[in-house]
PDB file of C-alpha atoms in Angstrom:
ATOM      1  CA  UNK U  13      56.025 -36.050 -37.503  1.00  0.00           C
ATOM      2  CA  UNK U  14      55.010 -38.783 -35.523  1.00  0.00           C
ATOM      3  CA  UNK U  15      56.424 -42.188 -33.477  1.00  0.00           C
ATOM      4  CA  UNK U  16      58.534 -41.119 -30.787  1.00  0.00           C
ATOM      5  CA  UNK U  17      61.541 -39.828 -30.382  1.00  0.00           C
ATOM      6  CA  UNK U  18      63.740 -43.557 -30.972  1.00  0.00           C
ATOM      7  CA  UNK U  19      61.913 -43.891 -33.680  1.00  0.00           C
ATOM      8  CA  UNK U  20      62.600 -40.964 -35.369  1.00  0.00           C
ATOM      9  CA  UNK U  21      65.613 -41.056 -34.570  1.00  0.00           C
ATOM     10  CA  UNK U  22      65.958 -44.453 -36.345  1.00  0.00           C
ATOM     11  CA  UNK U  23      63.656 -43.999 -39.435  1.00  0.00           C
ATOM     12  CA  UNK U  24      66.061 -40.744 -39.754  1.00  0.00           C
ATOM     13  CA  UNK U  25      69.669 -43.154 -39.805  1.00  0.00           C
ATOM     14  CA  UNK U  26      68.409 -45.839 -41.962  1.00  0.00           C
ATOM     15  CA  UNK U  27      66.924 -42.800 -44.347  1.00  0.00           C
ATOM     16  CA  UNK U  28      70.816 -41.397 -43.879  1.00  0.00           C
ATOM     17  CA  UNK U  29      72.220 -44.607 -43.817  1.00  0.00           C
ATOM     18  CA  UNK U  30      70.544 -47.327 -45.350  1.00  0.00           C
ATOM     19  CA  UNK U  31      73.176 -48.018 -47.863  1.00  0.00           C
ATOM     20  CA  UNK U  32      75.483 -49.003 -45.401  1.00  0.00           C
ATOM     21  CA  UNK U  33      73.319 -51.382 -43.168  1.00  0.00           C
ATOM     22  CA  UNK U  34      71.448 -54.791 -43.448  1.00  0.00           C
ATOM     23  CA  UNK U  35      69.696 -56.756 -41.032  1.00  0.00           C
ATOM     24  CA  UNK U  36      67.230 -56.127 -38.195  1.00  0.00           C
ATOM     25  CA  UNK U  37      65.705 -52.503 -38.731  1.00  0.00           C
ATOM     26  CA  UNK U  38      65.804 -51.861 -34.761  1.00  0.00           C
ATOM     27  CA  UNK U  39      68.485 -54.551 -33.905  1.00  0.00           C
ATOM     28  CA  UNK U  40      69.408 -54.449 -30.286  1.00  0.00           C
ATOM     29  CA  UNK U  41      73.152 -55.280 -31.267  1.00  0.00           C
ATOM     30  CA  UNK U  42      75.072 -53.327 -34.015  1.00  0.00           C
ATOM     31  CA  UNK U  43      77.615 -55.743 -35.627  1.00  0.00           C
ATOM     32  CA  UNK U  44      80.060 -53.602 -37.703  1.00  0.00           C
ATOM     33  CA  UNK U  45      82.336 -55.300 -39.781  1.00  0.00           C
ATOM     34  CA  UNK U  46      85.075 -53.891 -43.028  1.00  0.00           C
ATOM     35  CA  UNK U  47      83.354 -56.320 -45.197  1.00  0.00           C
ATOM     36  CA  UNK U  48      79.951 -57.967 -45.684  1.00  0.00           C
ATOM     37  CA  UNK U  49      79.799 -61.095 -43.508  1.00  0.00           C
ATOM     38  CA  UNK U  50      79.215 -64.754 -44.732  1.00  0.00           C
ATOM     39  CA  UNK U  51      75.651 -65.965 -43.809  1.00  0.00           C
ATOM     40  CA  UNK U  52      77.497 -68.510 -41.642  1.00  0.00           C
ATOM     41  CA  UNK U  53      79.024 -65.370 -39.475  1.00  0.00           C
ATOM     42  CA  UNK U  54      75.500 -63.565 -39.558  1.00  0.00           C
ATOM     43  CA  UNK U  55      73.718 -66.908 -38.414  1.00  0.00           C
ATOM     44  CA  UNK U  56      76.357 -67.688 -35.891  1.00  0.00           C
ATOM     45  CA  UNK U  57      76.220 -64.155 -34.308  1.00  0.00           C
ATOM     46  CA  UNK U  58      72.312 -64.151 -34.457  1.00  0.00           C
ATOM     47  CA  UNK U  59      72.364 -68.046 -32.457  1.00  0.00           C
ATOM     48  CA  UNK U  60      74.545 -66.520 -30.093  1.00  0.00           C
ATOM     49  CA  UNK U  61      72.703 -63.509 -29.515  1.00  0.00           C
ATOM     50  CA  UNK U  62      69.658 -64.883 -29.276  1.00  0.00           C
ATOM     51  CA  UNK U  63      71.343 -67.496 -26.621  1.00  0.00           C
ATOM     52  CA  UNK U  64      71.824 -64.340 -24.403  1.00  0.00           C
ATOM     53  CA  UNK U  65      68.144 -63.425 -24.328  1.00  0.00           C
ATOM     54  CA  UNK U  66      68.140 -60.901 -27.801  1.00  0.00           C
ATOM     55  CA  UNK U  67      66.166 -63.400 -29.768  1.00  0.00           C
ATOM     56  CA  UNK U  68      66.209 -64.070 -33.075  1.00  0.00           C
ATOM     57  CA  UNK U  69      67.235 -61.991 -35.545  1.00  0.00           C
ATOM     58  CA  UNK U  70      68.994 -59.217 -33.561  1.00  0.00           C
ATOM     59  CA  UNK U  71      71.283 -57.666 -35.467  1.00  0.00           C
ATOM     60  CA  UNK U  72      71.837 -55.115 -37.809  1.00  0.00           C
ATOM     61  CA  UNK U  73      75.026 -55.063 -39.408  1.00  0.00           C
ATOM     62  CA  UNK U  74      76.793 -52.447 -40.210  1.00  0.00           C
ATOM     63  CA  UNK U  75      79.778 -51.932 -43.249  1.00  0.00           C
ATOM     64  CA  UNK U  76      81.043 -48.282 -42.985  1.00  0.00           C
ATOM     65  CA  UNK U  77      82.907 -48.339 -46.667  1.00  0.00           C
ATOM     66  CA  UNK U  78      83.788 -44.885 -47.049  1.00  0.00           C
ATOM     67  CA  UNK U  79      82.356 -43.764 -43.646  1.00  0.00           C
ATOM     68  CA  UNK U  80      84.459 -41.353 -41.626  1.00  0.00           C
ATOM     69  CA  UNK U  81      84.354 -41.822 -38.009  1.00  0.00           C
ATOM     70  CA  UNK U  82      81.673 -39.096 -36.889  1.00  0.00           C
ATOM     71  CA  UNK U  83      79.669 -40.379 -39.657  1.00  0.00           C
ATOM     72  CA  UNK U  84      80.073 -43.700 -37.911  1.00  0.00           C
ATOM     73  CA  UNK U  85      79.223 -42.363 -34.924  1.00  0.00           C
ATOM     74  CA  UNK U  86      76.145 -40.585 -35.965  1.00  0.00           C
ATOM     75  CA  UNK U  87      75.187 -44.162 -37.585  1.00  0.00           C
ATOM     76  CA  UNK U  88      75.414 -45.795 -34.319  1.00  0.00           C
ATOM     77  CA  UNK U  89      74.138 -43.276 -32.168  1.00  0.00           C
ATOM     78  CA  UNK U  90      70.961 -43.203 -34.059  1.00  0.00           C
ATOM     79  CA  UNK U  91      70.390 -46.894 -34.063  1.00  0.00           C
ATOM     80  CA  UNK U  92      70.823 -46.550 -30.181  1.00  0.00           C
ATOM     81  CA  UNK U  93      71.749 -50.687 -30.152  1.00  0.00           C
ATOM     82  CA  UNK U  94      71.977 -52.056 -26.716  1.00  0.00           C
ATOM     83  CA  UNK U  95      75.693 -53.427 -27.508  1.00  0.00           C
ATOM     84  CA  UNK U  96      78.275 -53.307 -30.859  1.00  0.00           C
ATOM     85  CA  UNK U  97      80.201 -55.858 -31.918  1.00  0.00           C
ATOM     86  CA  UNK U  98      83.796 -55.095 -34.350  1.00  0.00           C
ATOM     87  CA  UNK U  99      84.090 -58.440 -36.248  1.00  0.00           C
ATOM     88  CA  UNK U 100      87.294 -57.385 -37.505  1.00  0.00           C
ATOM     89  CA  UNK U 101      90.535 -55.496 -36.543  1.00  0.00           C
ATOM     90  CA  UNK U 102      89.852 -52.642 -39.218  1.00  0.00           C
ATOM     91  CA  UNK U 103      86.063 -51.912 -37.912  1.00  0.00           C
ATOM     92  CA  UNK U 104      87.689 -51.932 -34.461  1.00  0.00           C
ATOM     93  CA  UNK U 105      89.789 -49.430 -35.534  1.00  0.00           C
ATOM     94  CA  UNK U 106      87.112 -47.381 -36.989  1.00  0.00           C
ATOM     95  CA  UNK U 107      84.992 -48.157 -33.999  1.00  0.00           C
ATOM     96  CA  UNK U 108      87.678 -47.018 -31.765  1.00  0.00           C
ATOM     97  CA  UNK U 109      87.862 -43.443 -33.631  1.00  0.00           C
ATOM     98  CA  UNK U 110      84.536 -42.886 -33.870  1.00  0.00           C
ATOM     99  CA  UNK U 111      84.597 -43.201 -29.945  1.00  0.00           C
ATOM    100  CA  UNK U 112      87.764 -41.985 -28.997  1.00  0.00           C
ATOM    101  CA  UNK U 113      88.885 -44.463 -27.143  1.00  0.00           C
ATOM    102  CA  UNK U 114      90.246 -47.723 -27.300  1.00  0.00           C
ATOM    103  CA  UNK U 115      89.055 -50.720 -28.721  1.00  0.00           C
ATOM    104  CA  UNK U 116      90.881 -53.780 -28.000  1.00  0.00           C
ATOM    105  CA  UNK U 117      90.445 -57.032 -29.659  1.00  0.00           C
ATOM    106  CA  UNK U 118      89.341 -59.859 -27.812  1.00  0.00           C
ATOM    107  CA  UNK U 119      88.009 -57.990 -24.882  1.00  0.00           C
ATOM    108  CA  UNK U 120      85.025 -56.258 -23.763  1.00  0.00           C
ATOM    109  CA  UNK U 121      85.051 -52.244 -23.462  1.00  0.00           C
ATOM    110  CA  UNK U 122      82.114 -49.655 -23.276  1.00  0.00           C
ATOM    111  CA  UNK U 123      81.315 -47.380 -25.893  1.00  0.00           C
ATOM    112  CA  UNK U 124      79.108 -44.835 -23.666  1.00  0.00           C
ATOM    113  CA  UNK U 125      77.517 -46.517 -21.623  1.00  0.00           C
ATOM    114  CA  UNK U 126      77.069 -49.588 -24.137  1.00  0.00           C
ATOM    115  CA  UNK U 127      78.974 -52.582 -24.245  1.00  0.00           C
ATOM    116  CA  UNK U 128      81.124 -53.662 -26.824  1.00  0.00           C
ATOM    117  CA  UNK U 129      83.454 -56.404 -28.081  1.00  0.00           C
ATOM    118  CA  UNK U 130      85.891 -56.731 -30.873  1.00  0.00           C
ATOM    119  CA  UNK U 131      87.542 -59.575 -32.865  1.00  0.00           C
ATOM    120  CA  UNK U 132      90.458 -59.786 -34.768  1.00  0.00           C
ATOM    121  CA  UNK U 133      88.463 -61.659 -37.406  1.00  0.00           C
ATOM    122  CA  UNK U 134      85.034 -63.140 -36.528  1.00  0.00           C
ATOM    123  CA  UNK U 135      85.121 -64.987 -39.745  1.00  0.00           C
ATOM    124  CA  UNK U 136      88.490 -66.963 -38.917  1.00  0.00           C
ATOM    125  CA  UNK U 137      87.051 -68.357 -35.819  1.00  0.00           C
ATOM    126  CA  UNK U 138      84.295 -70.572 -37.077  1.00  0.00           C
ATOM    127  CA  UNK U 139      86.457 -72.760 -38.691  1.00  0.00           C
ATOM    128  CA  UNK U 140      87.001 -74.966 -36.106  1.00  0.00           C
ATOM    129  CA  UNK U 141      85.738 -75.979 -33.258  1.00  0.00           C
ATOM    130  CA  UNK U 142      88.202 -74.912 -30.429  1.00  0.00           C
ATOM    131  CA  UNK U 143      87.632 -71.258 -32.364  1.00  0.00           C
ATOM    132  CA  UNK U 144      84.510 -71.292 -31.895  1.00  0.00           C
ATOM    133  CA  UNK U 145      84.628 -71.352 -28.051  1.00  0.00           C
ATOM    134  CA  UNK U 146      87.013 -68.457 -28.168  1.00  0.00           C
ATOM    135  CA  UNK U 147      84.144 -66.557 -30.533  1.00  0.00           C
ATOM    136  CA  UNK U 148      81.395 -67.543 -28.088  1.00  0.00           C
ATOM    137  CA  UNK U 149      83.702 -66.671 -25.172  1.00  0.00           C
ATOM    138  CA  UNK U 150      83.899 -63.150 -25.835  1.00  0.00           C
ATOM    139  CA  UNK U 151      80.381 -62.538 -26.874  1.00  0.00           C
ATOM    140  CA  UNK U 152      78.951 -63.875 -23.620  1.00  0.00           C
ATOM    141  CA  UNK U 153      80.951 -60.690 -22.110  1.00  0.00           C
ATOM    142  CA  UNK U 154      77.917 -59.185 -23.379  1.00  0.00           C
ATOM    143  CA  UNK U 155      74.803 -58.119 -21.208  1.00  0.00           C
ATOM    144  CA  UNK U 156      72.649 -60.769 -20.772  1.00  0.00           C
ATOM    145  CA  UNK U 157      69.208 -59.274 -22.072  1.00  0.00           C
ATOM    146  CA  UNK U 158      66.440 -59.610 -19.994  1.00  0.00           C
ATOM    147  CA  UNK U 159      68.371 -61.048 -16.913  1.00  0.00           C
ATOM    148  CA  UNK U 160      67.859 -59.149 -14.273  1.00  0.00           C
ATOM    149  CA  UNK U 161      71.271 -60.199 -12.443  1.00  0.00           C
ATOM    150  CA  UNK U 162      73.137 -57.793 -15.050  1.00  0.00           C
ATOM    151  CA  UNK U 163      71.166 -54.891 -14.277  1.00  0.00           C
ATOM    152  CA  UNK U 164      72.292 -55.004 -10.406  1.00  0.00           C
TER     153      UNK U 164
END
């Protein structure tokens, strides 16, 4: 065996996995959604992210299909991402069981120790402007990366 213990960890859930995930290999946010998103959603989220210091390209996204929720978990837990984002009510459901907690759309919550933010439908709100704002309004409740006023 070698690599450390993340990365074994993480050649171990996209070995697992892999079916069920697209993207970044060791994204530093895990976008889950009940279908595959548009490439206008995945470029969007990816702008945004990388607007809050993740740079490009720092997702990997995440459609559970027939998943259970401690499968779920396991999935996430093994990508260790520094935040999630639910782009949909059913994958914040999911989300929610997985963790046992929670998950409200349209706010921020922690999913141990990570944060995490859900939408009702990420899809719907880049159709128009205004939506937009509401979209990039709830993903700049996530950590700042790098900035070293959201580690105080």
């Amino acid at each position: 065996m070698s690599g450390n213990k993340y990365e074994v960890a993480l050649d171990e859930t996209w070995e697992l996995f892999g079916q069920y995930m697209s993207g970044t290999r060791a994204g530093l946010c895990c976008v889950i959604s009940s279908e595959p998103l548009s490439e206008a959603a995945e470029k969007a989220l990816n702008s945004s992210l990388a607007a809050l210091g993740y740079g490009h390209d720092a997702c990997t996204y995440v459609v559970p299909g027939d998943l259970d929720q401690q499968a779920l978990f396991v999935l996430i837990e093994g990508l260790d991402p520094i935040c999630t984002v639910a782009a949909d009510g059913k994958s914040a459901a999911l989300l929610g069981q997985a963790y046992h907690l929670a998950v409200p759309s349209g706010k921020a919550t922690r999913l141990l120790g990570r944060t995490a933010v859900s939408f009702l439908d990420f899809e719907s709100l880049l159709k128009t402007p205004q939506d937009k704002q509401i979209a990039w309004a709830l993903l700049k409740k996530l950590p700042r990366f790098g900035d070293k006023r959201s580690q105080k």
